[in-house]
PDB file of C-alpha atoms and ligand atoms in Angstrom:
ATOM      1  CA  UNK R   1      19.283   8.555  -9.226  1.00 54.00           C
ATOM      2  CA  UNK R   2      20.652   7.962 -12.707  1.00 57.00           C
ATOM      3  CA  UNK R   3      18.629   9.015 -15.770  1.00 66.00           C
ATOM      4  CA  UNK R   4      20.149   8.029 -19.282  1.00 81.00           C
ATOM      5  CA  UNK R   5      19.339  10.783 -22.156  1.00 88.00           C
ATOM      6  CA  UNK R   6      19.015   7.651 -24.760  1.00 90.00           C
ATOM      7  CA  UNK R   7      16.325   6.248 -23.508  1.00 89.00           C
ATOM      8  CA  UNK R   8      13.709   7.011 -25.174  1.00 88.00           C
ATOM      9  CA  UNK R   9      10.181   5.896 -23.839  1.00 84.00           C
ATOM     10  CA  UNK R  10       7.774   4.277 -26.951  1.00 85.00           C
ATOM     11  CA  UNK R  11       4.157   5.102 -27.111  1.00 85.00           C
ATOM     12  CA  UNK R  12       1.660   2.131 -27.265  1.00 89.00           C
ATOM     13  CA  UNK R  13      -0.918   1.826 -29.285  1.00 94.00           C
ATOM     14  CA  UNK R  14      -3.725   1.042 -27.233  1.00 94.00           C
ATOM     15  CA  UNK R  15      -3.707   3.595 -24.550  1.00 92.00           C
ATOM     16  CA  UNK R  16      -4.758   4.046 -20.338  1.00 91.00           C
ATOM     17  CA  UNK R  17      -7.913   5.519 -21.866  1.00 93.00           C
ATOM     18  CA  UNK R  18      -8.809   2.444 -24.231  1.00 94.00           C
ATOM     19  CA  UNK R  19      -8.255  -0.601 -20.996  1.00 95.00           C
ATOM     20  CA  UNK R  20     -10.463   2.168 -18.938  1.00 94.00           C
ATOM     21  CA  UNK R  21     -12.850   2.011 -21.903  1.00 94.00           C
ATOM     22  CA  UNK R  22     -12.948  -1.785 -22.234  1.00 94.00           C
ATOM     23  CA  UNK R  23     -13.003  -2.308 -18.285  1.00 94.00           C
ATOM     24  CA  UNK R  24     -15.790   0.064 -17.645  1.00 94.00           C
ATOM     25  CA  UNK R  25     -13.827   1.726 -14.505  1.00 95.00           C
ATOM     26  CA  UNK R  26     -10.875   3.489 -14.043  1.00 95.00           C
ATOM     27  CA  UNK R  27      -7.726   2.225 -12.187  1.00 97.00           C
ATOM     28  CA  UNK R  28      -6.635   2.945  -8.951  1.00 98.00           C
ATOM     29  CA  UNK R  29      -4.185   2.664  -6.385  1.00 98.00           C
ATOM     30  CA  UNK R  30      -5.053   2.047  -2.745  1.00 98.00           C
ATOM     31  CA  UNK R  31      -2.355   2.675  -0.484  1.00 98.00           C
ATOM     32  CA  UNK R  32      -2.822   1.155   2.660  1.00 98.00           C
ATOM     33  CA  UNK R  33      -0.344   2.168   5.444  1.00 98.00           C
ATOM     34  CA  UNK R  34      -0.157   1.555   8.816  1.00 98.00           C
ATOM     35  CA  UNK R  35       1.917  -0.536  11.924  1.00 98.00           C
ATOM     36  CA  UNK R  36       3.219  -3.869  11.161  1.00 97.00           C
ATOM     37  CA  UNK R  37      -0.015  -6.316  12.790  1.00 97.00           C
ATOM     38  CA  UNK R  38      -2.246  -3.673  12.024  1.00 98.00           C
ATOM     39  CA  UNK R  39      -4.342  -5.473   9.643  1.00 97.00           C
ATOM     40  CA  UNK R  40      -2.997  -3.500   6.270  1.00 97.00           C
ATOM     41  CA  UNK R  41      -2.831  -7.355   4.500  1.00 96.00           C
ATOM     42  CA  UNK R  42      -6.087  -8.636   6.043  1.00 97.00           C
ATOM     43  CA  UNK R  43      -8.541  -5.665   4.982  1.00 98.00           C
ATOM     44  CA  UNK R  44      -6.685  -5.184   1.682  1.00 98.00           C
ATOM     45  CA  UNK R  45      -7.263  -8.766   1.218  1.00 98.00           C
ATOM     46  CA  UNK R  46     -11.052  -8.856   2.247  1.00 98.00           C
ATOM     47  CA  UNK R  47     -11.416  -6.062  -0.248  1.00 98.00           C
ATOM     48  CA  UNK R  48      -9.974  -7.305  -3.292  1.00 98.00           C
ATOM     49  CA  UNK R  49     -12.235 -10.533  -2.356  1.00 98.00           C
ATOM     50  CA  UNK R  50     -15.153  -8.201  -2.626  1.00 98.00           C
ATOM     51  CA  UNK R  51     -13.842  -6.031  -5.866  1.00 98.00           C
ATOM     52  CA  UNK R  52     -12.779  -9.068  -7.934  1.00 97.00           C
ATOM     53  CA  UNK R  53     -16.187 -10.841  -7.117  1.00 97.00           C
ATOM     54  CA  UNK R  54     -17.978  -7.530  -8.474  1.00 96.00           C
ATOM     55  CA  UNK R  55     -16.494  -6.836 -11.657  1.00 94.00           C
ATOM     56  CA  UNK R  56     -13.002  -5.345 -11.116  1.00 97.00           C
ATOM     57  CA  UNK R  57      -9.474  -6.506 -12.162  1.00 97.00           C
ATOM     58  CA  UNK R  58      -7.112  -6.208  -9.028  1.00 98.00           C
ATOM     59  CA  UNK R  59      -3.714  -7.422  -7.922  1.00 97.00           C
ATOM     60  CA  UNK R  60      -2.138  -6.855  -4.245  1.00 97.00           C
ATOM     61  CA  UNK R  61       1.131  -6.119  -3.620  1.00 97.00           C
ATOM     62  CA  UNK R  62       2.158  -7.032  -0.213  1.00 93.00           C
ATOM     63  CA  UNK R  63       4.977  -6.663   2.443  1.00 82.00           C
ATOM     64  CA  UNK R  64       6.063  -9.852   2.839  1.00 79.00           C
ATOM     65  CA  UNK R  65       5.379 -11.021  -0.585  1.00 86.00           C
ATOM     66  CA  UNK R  66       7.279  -8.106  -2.705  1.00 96.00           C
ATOM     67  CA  UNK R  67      10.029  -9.058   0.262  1.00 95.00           C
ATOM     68  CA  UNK R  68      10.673 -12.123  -0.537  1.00 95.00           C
ATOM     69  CA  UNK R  69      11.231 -11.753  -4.285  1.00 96.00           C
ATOM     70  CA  UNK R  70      11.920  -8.297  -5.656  1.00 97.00           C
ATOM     71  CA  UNK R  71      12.644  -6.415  -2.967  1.00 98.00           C
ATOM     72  CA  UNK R  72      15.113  -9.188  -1.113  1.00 97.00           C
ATOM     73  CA  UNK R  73      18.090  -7.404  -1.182  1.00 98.00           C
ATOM     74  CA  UNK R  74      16.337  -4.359   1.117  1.00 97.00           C
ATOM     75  CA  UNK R  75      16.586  -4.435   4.979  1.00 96.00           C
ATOM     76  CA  UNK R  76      14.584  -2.588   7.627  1.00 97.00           C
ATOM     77  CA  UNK R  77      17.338   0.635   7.503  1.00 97.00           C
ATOM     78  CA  UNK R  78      15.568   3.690   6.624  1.00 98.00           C
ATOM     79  CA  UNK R  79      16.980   3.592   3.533  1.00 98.00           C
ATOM     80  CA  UNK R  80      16.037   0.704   2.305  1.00 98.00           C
ATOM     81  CA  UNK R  81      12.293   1.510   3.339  1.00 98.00           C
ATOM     82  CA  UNK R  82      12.432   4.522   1.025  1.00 98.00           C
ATOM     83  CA  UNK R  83      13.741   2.205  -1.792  1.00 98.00           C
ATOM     84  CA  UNK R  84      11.611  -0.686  -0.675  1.00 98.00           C
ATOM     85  CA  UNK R  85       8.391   2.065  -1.684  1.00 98.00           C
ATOM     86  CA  UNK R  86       9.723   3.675  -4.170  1.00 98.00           C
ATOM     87  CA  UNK R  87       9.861   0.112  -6.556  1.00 98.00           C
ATOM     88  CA  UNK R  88       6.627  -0.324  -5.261  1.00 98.00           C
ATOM     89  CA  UNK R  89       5.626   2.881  -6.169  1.00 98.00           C
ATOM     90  CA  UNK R  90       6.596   2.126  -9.689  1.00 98.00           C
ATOM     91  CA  UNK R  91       5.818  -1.145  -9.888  1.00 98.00           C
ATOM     92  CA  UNK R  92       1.844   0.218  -9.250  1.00 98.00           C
ATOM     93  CA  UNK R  93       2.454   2.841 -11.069  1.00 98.00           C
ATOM     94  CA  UNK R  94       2.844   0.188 -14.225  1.00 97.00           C
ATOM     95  CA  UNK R  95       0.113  -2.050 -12.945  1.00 97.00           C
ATOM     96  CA  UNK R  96      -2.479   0.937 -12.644  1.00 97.00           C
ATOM     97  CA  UNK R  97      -1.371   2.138 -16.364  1.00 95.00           C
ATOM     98  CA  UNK R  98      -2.595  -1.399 -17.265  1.00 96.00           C
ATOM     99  CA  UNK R  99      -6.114  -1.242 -15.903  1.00 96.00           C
ATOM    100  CA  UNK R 100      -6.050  -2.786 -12.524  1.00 98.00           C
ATOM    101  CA  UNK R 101      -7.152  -1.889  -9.217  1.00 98.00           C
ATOM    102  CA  UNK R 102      -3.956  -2.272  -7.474  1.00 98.00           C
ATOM    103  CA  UNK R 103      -4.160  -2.554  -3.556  1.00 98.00           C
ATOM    104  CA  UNK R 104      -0.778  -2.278  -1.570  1.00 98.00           C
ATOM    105  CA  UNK R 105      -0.291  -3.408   2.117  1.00 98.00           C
ATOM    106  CA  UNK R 106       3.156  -2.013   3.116  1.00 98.00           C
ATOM    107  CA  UNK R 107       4.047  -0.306   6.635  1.00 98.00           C
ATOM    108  CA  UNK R 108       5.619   2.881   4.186  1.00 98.00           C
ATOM    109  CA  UNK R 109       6.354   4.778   7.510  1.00 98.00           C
ATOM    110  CA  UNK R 110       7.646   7.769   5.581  1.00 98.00           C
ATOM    111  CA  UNK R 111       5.435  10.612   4.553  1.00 98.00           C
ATOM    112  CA  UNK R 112       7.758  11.663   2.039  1.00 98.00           C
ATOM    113  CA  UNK R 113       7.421   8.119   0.502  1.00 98.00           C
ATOM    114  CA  UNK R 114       3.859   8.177   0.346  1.00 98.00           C
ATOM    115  CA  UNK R 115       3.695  11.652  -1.207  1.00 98.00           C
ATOM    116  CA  UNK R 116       6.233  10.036  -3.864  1.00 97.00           C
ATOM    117  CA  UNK R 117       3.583   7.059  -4.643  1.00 98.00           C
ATOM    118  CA  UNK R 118       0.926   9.421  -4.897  1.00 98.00           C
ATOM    119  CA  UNK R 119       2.539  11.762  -7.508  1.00 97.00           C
ATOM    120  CA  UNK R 120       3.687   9.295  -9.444  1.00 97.00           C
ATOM    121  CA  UNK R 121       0.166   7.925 -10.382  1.00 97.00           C
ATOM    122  CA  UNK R 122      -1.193  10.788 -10.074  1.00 97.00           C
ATOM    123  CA  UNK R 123      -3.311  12.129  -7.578  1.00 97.00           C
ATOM    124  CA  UNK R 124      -6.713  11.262  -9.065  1.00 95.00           C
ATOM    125  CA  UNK R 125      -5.579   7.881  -8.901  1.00 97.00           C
ATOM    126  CA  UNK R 126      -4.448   7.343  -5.379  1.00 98.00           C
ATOM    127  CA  UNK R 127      -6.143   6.281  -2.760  1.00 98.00           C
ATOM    128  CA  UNK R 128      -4.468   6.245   0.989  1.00 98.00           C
ATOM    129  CA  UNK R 129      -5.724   4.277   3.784  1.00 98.00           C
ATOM    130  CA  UNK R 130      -4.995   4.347   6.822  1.00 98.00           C
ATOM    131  CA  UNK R 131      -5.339   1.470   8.649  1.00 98.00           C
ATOM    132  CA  UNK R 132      -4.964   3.397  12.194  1.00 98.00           C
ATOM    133  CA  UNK R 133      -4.443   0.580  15.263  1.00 98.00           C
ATOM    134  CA  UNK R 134      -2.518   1.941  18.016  1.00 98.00           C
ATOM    135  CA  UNK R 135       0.951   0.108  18.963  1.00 98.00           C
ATOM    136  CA  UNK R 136      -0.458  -1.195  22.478  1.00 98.00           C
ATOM    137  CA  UNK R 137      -3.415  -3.539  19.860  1.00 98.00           C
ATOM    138  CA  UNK R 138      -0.949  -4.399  17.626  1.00 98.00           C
ATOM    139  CA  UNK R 139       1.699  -5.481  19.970  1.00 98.00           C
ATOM    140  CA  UNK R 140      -0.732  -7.182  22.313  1.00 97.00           C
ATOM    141  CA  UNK R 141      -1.918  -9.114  18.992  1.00 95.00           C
ATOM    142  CA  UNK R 142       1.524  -9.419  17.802  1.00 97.00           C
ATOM    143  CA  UNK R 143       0.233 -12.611  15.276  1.00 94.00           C
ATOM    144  CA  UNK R 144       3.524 -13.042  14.036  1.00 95.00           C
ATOM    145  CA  UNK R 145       5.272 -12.744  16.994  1.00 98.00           C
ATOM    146  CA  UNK R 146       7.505  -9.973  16.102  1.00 97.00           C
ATOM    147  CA  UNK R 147       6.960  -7.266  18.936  1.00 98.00           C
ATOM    148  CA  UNK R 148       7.935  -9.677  21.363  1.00 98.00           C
ATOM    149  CA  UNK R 149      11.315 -10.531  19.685  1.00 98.00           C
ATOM    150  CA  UNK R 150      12.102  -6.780  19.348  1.00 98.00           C
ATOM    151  CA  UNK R 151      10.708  -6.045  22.346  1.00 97.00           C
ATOM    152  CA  UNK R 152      13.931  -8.562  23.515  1.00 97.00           C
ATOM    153  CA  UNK R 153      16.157  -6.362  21.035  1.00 96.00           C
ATOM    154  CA  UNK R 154      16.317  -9.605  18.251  1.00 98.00           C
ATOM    155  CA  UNK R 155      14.887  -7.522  15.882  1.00 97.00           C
ATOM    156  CA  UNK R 156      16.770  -3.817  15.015  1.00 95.00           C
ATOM    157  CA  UNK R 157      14.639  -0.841  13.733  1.00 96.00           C
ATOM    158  CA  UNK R 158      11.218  -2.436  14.925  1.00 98.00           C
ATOM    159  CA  UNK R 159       8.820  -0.015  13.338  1.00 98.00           C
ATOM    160  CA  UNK R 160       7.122   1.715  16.471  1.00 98.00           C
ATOM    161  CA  UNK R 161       9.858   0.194  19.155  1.00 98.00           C
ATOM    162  CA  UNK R 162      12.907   1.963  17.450  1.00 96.00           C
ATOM    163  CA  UNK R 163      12.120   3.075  14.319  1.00 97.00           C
ATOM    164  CA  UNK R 164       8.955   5.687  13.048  1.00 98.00           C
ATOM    165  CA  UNK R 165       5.904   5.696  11.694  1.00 98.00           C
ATOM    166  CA  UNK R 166       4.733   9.191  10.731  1.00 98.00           C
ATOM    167  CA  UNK R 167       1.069   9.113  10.429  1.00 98.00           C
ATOM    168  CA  UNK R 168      -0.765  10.283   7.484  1.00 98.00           C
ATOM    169  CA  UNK R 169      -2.559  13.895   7.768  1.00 96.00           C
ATOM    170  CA  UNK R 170      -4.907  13.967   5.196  1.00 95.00           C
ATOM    171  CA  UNK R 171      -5.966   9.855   3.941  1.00 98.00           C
ATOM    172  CA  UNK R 172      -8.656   9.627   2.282  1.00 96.00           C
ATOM    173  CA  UNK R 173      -9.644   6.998   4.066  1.00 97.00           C
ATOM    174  CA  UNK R 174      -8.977   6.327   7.609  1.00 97.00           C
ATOM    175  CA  UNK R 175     -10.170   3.397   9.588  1.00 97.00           C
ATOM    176  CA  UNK R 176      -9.852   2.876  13.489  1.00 97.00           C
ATOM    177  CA  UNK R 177     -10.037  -1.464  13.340  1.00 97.00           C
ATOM    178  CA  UNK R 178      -9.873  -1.463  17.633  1.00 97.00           C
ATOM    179  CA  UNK R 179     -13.307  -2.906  18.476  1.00 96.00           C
ATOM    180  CA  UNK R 180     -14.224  -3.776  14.514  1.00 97.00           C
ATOM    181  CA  UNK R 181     -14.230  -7.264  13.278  1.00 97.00           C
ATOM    182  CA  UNK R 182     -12.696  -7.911  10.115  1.00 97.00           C
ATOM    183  CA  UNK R 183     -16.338  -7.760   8.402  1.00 97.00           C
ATOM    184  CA  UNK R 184     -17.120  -4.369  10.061  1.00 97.00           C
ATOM    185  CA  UNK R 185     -13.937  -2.771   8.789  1.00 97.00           C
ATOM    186  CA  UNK R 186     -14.678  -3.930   5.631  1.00 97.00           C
ATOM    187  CA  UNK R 187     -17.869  -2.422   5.567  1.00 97.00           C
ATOM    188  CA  UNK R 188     -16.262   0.990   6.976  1.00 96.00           C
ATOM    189  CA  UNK R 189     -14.027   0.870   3.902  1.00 96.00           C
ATOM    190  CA  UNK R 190     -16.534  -0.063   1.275  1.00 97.00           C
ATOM    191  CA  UNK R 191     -18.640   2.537   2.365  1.00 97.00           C
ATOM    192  CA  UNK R 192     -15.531   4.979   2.048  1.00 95.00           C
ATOM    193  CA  UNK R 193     -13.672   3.182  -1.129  1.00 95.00           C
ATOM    194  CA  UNK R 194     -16.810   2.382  -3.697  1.00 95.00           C
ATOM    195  CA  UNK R 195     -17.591   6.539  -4.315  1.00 93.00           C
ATOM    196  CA  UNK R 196     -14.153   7.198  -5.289  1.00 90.00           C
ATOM    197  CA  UNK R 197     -14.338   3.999  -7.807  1.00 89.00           C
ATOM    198  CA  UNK R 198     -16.699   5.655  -9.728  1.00 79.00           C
TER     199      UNK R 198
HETATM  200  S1  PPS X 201       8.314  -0.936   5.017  1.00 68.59           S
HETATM  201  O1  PPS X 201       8.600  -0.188   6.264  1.00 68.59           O
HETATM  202  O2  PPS X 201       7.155  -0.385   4.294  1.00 68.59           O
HETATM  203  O3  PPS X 201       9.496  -1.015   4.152  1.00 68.59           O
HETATM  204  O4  PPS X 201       7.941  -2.416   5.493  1.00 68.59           O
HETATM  205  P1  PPS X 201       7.200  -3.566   4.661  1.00 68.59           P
HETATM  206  O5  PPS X 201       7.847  -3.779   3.347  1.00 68.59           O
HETATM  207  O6  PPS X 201       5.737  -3.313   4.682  1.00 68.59           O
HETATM  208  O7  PPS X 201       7.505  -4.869   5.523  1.00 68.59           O
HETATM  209  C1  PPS X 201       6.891  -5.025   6.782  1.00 68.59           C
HETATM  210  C2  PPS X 201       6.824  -6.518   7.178  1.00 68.59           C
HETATM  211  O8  PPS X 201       8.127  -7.014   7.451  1.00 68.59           O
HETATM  212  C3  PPS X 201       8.170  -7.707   8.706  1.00 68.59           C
HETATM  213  N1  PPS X 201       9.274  -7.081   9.464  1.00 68.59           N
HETATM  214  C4  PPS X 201       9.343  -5.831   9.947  1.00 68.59           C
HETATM  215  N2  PPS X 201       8.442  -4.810  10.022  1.00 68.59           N
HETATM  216  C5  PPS X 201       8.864  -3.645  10.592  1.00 68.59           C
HETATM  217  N3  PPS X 201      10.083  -3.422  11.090  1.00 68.59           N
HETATM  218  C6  PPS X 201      11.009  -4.423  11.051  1.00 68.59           C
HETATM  219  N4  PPS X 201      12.240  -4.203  11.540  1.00 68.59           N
HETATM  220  C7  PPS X 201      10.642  -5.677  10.466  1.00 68.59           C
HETATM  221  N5  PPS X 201      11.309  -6.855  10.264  1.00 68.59           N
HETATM  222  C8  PPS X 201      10.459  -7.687   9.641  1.00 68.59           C
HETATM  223  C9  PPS X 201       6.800  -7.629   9.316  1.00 68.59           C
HETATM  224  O9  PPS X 201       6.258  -8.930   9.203  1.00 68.59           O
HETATM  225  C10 PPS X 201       6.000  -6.663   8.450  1.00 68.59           C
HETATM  226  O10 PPS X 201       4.763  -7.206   8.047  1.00 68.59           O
HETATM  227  P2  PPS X 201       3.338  -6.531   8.372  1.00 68.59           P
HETATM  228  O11 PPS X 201       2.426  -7.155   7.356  1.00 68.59           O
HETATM  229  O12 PPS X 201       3.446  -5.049   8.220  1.00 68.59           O
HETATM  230  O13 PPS X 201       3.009  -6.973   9.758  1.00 68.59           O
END
């Protein structure tokens, strides 16, 4: 990594403390992680539908989304992953400093990864959820059709065929969605997420 000793950072004028003032909340990130089909995007999603109709600023940041723009230059090597998360990282890292309740839906297979995010803002301020579905659901779901093609070996470092997810120890949230519809795992998380808004 390359630091440069002339740069300088400025301080703003209106500070973290003043937006958490003005907002009436402080910012967070949630950090969902889990397999690819595991339904990281669709509970994040059905979340920030409930935050942002009760009050709260939010903003997702998403696999496929931050793929196709910023991050398009990464592939699924394990290096890339690691710098695919760590621009996320700081990209949330800016977007919590201005206020918002940032939810991210990335696989981020890589403890060390995660632990990066969560120093980085802080870890008051991170949340990680687990969204725990076992390979066997996702691939038998497999909405996009993606287990199926690496399954066939068109698709190199599959995450869970041949490449790893290490699974978090401690979340502070962990949901198991087998046998939940999308509204009860919503409710799970609500019940798990609103506290630590406070
Ligand atoms: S990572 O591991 O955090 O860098 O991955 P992420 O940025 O979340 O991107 C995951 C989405 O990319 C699609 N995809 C793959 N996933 C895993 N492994 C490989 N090789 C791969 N190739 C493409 C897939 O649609 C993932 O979307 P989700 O939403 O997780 O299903």
């Amino acid at each position: 990594m390359s630091t440069n000793e002339n740069i300088i950072p400025h301080q703003h004028t209106i500070t973290l403390e003043d937006r958490v003032k003005k907002n009436g909340y402080r910012p967070k990130l949630l950090w969902f992680t889990g397999l690819s089909g595991s339904g990281k995007s669709t509970l994040a999603s059905a979340l920030e539908t409930y935050l942002h109709q009760n009050g709260f600023q939010t903003y997702i940041l998403d696999g496929d989304n931050v793929r196709s723009g910023l991050n398009k230059d990464l592939d699924f090597s394990d290096d890339s992953r690691k710098e695919n998360i760590r621009r996320i990282s700081e990209v949330s890292k800016l977007f919590v400093d201005a206020g918002l309740i940032v939810l991210t839906a990335f696989i981020s297979p890589f403890r060390e990864d995660r632990a990066t995010a969560r120093s980085l803002v802080g870890d008051e301020n991170f949340i990680e959820v687990f969204v725990d579905t076992p390979l066997e659901e996702c691939e038998k779901r497999d909405v996009k059709g993606l287990y199926a093609k690496a399954r066939a070996g068109k698709i190199p470092n599959f995450t869970g065929i041949d490449s790893p997810f290490e699974r978090p120890e401690n979340p502070e949230v962990h949901i198991e969605t087998v046998g939940l519809t999308v509204e009860e795992s919503l409710n799970v998380l609500l019940e798990k997420i609103l506290p630590l808004l406070k």
